[in-house]
Coordinates of C-alpha atoms in Angstrom, one line a residue:
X1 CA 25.3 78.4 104.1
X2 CA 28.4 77.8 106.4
X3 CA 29.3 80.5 108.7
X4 CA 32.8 82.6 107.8
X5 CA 35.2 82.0 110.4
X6 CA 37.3 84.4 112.1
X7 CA 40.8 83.6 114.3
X8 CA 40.7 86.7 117.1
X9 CA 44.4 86.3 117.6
X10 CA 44.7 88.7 120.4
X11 CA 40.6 90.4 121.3
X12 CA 40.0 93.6 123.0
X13 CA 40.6 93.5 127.1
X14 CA 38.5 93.4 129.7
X15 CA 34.8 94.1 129.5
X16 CA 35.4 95.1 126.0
X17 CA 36.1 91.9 125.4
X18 CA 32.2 90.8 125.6
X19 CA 31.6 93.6 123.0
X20 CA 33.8 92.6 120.4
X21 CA 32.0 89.2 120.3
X22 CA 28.6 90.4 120.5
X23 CA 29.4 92.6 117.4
X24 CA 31.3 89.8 115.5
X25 CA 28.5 86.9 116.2
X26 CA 26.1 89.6 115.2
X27 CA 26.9 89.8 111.6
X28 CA 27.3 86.0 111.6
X29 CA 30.9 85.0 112.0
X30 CA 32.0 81.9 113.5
X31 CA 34.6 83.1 115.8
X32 CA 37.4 81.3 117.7
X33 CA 38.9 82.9 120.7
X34 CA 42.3 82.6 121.4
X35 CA 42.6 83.0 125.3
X36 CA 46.3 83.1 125.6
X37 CA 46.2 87.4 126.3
X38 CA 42.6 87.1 127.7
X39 CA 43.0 88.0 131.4
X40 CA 39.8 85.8 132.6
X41 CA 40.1 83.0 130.8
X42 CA 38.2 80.8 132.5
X43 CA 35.4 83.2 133.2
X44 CA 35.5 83.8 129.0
X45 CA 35.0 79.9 128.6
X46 CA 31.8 79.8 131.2
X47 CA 30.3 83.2 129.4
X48 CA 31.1 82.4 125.7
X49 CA 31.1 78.5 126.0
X50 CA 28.9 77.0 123.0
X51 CA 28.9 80.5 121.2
X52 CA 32.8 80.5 120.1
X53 CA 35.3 77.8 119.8
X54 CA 38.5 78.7 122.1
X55 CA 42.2 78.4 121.6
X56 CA 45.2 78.8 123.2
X57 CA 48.3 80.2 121.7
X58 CA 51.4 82.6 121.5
X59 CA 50.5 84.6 118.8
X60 CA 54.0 85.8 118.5
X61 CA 54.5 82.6 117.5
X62 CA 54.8 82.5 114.1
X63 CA 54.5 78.4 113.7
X64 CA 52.0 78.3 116.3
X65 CA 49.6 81.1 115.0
X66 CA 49.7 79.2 111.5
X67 CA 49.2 75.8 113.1
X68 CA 45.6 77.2 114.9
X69 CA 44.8 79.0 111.7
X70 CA 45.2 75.5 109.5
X71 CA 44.0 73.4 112.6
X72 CA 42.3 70.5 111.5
X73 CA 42.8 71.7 107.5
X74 CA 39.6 74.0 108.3
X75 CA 41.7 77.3 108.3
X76 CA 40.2 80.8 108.9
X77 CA 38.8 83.3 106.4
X78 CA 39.9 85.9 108.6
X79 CA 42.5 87.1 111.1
X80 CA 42.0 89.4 113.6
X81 CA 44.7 91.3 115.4
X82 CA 45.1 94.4 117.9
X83 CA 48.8 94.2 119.4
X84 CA 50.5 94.2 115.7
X85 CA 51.2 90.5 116.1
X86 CA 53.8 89.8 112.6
X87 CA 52.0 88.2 109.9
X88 CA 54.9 87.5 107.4
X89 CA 55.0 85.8 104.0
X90 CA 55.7 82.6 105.5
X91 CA 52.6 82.6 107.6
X92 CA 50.0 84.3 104.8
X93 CA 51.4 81.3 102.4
X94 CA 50.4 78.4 104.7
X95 CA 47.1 80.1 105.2
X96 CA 45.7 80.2 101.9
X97 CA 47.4 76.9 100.9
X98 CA 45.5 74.8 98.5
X99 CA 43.4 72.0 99.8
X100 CA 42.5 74.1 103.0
X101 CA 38.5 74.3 103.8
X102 CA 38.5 77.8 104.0
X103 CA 41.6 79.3 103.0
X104 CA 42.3 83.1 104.5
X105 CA 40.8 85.8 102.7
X106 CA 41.0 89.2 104.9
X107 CA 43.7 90.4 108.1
X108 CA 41.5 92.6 110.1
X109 CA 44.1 95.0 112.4
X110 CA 42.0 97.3 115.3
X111 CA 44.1 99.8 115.1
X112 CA 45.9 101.9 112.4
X113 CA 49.2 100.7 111.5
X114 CA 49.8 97.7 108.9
X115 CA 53.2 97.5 109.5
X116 CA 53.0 94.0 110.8
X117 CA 51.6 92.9 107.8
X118 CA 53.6 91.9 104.9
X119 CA 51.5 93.6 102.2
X120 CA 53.0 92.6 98.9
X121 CA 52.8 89.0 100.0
X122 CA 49.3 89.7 101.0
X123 CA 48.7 90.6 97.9
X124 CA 50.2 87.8 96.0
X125 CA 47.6 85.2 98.0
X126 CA 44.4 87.5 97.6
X127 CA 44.3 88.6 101.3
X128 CA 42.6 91.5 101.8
X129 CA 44.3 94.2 104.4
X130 CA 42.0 96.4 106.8
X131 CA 42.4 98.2 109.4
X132 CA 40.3 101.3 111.2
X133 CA 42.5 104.7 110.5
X134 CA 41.8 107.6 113.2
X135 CA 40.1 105.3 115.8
X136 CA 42.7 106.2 118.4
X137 CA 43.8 110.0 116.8
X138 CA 42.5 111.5 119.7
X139 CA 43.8 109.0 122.5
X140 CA 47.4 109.0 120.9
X141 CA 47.2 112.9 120.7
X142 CA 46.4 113.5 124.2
X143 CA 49.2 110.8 124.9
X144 CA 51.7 113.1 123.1
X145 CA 50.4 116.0 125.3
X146 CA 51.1 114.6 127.9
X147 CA 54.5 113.8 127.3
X148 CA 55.1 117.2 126.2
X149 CA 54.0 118.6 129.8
X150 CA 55.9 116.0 131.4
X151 CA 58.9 116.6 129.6
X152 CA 58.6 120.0 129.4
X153 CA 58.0 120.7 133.2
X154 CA 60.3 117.9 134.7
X155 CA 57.4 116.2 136.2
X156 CA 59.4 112.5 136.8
X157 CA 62.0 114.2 138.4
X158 CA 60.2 116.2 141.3
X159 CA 58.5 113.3 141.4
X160 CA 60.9 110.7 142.2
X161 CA 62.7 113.5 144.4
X162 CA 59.6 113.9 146.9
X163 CA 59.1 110.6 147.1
X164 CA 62.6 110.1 148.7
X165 CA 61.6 112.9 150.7
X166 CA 63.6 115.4 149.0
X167 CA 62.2 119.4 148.5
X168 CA 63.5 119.9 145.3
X169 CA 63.0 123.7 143.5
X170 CA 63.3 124.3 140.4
X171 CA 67.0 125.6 139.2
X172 CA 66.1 127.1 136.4
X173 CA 62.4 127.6 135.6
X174 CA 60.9 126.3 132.7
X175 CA 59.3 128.2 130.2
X176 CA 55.6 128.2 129.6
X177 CA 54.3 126.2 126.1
X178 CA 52.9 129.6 124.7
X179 CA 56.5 130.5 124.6
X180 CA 57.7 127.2 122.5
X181 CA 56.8 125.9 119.2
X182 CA 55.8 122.7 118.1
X183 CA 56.9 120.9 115.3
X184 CA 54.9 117.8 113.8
X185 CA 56.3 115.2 111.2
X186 CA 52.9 114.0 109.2
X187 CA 50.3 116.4 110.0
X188 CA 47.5 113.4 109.2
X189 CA 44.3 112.4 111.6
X190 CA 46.5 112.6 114.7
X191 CA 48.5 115.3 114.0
X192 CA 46.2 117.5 113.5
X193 CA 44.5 116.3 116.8
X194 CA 47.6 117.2 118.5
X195 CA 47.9 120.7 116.5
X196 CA 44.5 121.7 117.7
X197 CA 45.3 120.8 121.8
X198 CA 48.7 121.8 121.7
X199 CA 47.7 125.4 120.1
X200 CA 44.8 125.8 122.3
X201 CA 47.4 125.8 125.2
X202 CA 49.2 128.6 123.3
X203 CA 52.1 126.9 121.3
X204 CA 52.9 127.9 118.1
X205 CA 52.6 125.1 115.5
X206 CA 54.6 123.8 112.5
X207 CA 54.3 120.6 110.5
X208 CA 56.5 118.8 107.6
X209 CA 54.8 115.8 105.5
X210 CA 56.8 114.1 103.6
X211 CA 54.1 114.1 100.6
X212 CA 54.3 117.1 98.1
X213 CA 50.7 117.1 96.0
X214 CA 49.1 118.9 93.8
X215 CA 46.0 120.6 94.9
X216 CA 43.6 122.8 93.0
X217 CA 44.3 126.7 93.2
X218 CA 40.3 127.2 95.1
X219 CA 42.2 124.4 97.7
X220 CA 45.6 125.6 97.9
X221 CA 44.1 129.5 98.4
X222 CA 41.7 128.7 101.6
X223 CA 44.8 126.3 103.2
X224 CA 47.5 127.9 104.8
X225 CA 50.8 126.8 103.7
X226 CA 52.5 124.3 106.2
X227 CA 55.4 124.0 104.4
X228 CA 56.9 127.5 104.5
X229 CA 55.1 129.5 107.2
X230 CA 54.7 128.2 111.2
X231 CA 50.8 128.1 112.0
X232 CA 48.7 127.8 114.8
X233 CA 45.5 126.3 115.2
X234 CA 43.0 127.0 114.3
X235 CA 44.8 127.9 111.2
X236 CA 46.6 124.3 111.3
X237 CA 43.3 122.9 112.2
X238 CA 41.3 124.1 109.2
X239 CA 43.6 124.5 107.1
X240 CA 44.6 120.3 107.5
X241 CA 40.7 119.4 107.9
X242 CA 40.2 118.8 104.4
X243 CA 43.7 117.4 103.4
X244 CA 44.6 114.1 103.0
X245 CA 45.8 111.9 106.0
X246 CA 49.3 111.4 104.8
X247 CA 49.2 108.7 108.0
X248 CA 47.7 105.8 106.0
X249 CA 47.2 104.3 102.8
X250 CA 43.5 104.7 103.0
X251 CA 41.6 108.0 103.1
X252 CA 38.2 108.0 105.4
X253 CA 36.7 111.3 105.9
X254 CA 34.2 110.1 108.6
X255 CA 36.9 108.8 110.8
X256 CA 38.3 111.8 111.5
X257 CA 36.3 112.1 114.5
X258 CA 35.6 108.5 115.9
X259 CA 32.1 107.6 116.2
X260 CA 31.2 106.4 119.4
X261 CA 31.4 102.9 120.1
X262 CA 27.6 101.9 120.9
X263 CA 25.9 99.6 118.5
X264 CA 23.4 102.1 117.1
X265 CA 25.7 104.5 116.3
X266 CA 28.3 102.1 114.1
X267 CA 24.9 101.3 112.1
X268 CA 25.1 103.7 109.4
X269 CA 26.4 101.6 107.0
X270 CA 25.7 99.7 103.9
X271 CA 23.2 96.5 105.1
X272 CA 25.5 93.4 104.6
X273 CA 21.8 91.5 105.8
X274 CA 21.1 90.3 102.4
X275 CA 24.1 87.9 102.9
X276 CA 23.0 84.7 103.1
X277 CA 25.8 83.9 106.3
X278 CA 25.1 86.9 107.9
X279 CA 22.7 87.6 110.6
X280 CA 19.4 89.1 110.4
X281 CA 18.8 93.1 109.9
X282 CA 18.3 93.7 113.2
X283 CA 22.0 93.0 114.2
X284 CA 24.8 95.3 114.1
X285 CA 25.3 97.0 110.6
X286 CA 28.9 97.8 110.1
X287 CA 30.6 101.1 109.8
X288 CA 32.7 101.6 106.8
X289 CA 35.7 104.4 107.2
X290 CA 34.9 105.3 103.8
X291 CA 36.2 105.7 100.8
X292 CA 35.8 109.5 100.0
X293 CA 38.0 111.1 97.1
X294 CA 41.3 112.3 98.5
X295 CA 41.6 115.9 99.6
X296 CA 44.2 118.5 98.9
X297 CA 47.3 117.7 100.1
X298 CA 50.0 120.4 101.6
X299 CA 52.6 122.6 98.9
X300 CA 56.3 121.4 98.3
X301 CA 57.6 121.0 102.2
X302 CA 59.1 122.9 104.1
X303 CA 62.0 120.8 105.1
X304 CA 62.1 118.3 107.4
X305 CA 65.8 120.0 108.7
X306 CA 64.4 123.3 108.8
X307 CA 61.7 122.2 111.2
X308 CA 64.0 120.3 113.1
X309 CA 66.2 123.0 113.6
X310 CA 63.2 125.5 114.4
X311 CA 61.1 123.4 117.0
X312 CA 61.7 123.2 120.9
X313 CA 59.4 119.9 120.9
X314 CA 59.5 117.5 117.8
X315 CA 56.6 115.0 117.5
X316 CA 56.4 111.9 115.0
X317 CA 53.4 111.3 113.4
X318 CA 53.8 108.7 110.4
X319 CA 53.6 105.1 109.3
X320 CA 56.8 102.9 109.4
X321 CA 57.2 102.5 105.4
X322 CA 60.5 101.9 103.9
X323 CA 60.6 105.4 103.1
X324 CA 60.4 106.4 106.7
X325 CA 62.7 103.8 108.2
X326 CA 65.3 105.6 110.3
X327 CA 64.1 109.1 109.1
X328 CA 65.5 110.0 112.4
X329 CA 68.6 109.5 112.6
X330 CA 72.2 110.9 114.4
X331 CA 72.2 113.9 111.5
X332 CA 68.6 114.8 111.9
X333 CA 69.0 114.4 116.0
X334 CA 72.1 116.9 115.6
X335 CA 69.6 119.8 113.9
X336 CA 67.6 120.2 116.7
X337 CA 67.8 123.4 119.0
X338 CA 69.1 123.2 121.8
X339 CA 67.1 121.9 124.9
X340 CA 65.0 120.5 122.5
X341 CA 62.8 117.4 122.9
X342 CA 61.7 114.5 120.8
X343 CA 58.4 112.3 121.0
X344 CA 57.5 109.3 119.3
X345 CA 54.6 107.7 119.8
X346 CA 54.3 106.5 115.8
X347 CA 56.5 103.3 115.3
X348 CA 59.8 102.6 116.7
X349 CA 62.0 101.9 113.6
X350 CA 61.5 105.1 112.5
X351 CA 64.0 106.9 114.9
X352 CA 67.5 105.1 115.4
X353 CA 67.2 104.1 119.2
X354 CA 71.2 104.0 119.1
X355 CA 71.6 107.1 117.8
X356 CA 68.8 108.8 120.3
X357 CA 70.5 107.1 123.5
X358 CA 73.9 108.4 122.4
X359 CA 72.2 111.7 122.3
X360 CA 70.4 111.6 125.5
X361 CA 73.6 110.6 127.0
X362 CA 75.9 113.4 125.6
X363 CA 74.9 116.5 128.1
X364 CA 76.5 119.0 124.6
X365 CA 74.1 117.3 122.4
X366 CA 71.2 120.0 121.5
X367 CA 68.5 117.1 122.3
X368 CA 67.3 117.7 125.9
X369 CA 64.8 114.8 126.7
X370 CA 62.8 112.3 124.5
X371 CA 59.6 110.4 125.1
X372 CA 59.0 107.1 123.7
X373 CA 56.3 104.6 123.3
X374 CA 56.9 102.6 120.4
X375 CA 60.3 100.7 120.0
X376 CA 62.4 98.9 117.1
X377 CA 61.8 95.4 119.5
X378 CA 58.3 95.4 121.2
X379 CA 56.3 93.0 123.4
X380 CA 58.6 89.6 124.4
X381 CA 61.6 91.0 122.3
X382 CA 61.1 93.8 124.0
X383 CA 64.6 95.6 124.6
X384 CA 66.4 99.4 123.5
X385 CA 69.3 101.2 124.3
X386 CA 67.6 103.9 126.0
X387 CA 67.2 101.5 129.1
X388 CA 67.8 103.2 132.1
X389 CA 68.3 107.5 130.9
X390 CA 67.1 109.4 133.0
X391 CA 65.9 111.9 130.1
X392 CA 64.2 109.2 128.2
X393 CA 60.6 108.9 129.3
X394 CA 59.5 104.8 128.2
X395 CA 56.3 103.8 128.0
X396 CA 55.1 100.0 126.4
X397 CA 53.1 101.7 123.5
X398 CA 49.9 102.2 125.3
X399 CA 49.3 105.4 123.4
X400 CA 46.4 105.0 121.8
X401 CA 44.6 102.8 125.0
X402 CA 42.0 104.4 125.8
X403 CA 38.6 102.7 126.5
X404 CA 37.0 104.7 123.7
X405 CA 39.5 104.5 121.2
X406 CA 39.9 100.3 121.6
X407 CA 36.0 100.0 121.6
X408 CA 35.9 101.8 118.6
X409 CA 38.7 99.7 116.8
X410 CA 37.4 96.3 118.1
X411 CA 33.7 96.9 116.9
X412 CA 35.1 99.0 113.4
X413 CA 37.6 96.1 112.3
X414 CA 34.3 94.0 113.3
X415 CA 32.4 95.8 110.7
X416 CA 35.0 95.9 108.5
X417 CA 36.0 91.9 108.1
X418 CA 32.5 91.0 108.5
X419 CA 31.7 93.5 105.0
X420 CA 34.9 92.1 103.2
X421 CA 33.8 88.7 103.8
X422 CA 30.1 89.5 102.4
X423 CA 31.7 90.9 99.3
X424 CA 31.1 94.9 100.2
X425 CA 34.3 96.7 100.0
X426 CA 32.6 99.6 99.1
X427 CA 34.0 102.2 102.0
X428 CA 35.4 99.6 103.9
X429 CA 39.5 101.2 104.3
X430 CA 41.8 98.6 102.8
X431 CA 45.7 98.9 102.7
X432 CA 47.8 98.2 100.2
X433 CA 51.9 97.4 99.4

């Protein structure tokens, strides 16, 4: 039987890179690699050459990336991405058009957010959406940490000070962290990640979700309350452990800590060798996030203005949904106490960038400092109002980078397309509209 194809529209970097291919041509895909954000592209061609067809393409080009998905009328049954490259209505119809050879059938995304995805036209052409929730929970919270400490101890300023050769003191000294509390919007995988470091270090720790549920009494009377009480971990810890990652549209238990990325231990999963297109038992199994039933969720919130107006650092932890679209806006930005600071390492659109660099620039505004790694306009579009404050730390969302955290994305979405395409969902996380 003839191989399934897979497009890797943008594949993990450096050595990872080798990784991702070994896992894919493992379970038996036919993969073509586009080059165009592979930094060794000529070494990829003399180590992969007569194992993989290459490409070369601007994935951020929506005509292009549909013209080397249909080349030739073959097409791809699968896509995958890891930079959130846009895959619109536009793009999803000419890749399941009739008459193609092998029209699309599943969007792979390494990574957590879906965002970039268009799901109810997804829907419409049977394309199946996956992705790997909580593969980079612990790299984006440490990211957030470390913001926090930078922001909260000026470290870009003595920085930049001693490196004109200036001996600058502090004018007024900063309090410790045990002596501020946190406050974290969507307490899923990697806010509670964050809630367990930051309380370790002493802060006291709140959270707001935006999703009231109903929970069984037993549940609701061994979880402490997030929405009416501030908590510290472990209490935030254990008492979010078993509820539901209000981050995603899929739930996945075993995710919540990230497996390592090594080939035996992503083997755990149901055997997709029985495929006829797939390779032999012996290969890499894949690792499905699961599917377990969804855990207790938090009591009505607290609101999301009375922890605004109770936190000295604010930290965004949620998906970009038309619900949380500019949830963050000049009236929630006023709330905050003064000297506060605002992180965002979740998804750009959902704070107005406007109405943050207006704050930033006001020295009555309550809003001290923010730190930013995702923005409304990313990548080549890349572009913000916050250019050039002083009190805005800007990084090119690199949050969730680590070596770990991509390895386990790349080979998880690997498992993942490679069990959609064999016809076993079962476990495998898929998002919806």
């Amino acid at each position: 039987m003839e191989r399934s194809r897979v497009l890797l529209v943008d594949a993990a970097p450096g050595a990872l890179l080798g990784r991702e291919l070994e896992r894919l041509l493992g379970h038996g895909l036919a993969v073509t690699l586009n080059l165009r954000r592979v930094a060794d592209g000529a070494g990829a061609r003399a180590d992969w050459g007569g194992r993989v067809d290459f490409t070369d393409f601007d994935p951020f080009d929506e005509a292009a990336l549909l013209a080397e998905t249909v080349r030739d009328g073959l097409g791809h049954h699968a896509v995958k991405s890891r930079a959130g490259v846009p895959l619109r209505a536009a793009f999803l119809a000419g890749a399941t058009r009739p008459g193609l050879a092998h029209p699309l059938r599943v969007i792979g995304r390494a990574g957590a957010g879906t965002d970039h995805v268009e799901l109810a036209a997804a829907a419409r052409h049977g394309v199946t959406v996956t992705h790997t929730p909580g593969s980079n929970a612990d790299a984006v919270a440490e990211f957030a940490l470390a913001q926090l400490l930078a922001l909260t101890r000026g470290l870009r300023s003595y920085d930049e000070a001693a490196h004109r050769g200036e001996w600058r003191a502090a004018t007024a000294p900063p309090e410790e962290l045990s002596e501020l509390t946190l406050g974290i919007v969507g307490p899923g995988r990697i806010g509670r990640a964050l809630a367990g470091r930051a309380s370790a270090l002493g802060m006291e720790v709140q959270a707001f979700s935006r999703r009231p549920a109903v929970a069984s009494a037993p549940a609701l009377a061994s979880a402490r309350d997030l929405t009416s009480a501030s908590v510290s971990a472990p209490d935030l810890a254990s008492a979010l452990a078993s509820a539901r990652d209000l981050t995603s549209a899929s739930v996945s238990a075993p995710d919540l800590t990230p497996a390592p990325a090594s080939a035996p231990d992503l083997a755990s999963a149901p055997d997709l060798a029985s495929a006829p297109h797939l390779a032999p038992a012996s290969t890499p199994q894949p690792t499905p996030a699961s599917a377990s039933a969804p855990g207790p969720a938090p009591r009505p919130n607290r609101s999301l203005p009375d922890l605004l107006a109770t936190s000295d650092v604010v930290s965004l932890h949620l998906p970009l949904t038309p619900e949380t679209r500019g949830l963050i806006g000049r009236a929630e930005l006023a709330l905050m106490r003064p000297g506060a600071i605002l992180l965002n390492t979740a998804r750009g659109g959902i704070v107005d960038e406007q109405a943050l660099a207006d704050a930033l620039r006001d020295p009555a505004h309550p809003l001290a400092a923010a730190a930013v790694d995702t923005f409304e306009h990313e990548h080549a579009a890349f572009a913000s109002p916050l250019f050039g404050l002083p009190n805005a730390l800007l990084t090119p969302h690199v949050a969730g980078m680590t070596r770990t955290a991509m390895a386990t994305a790349a080979l998880r979405c690997a498992d993942h397309i490679a069990a959609l395409l064999a016809g076993r969902p079962e476990g495998i996380p898929v998002v919806t509209a």
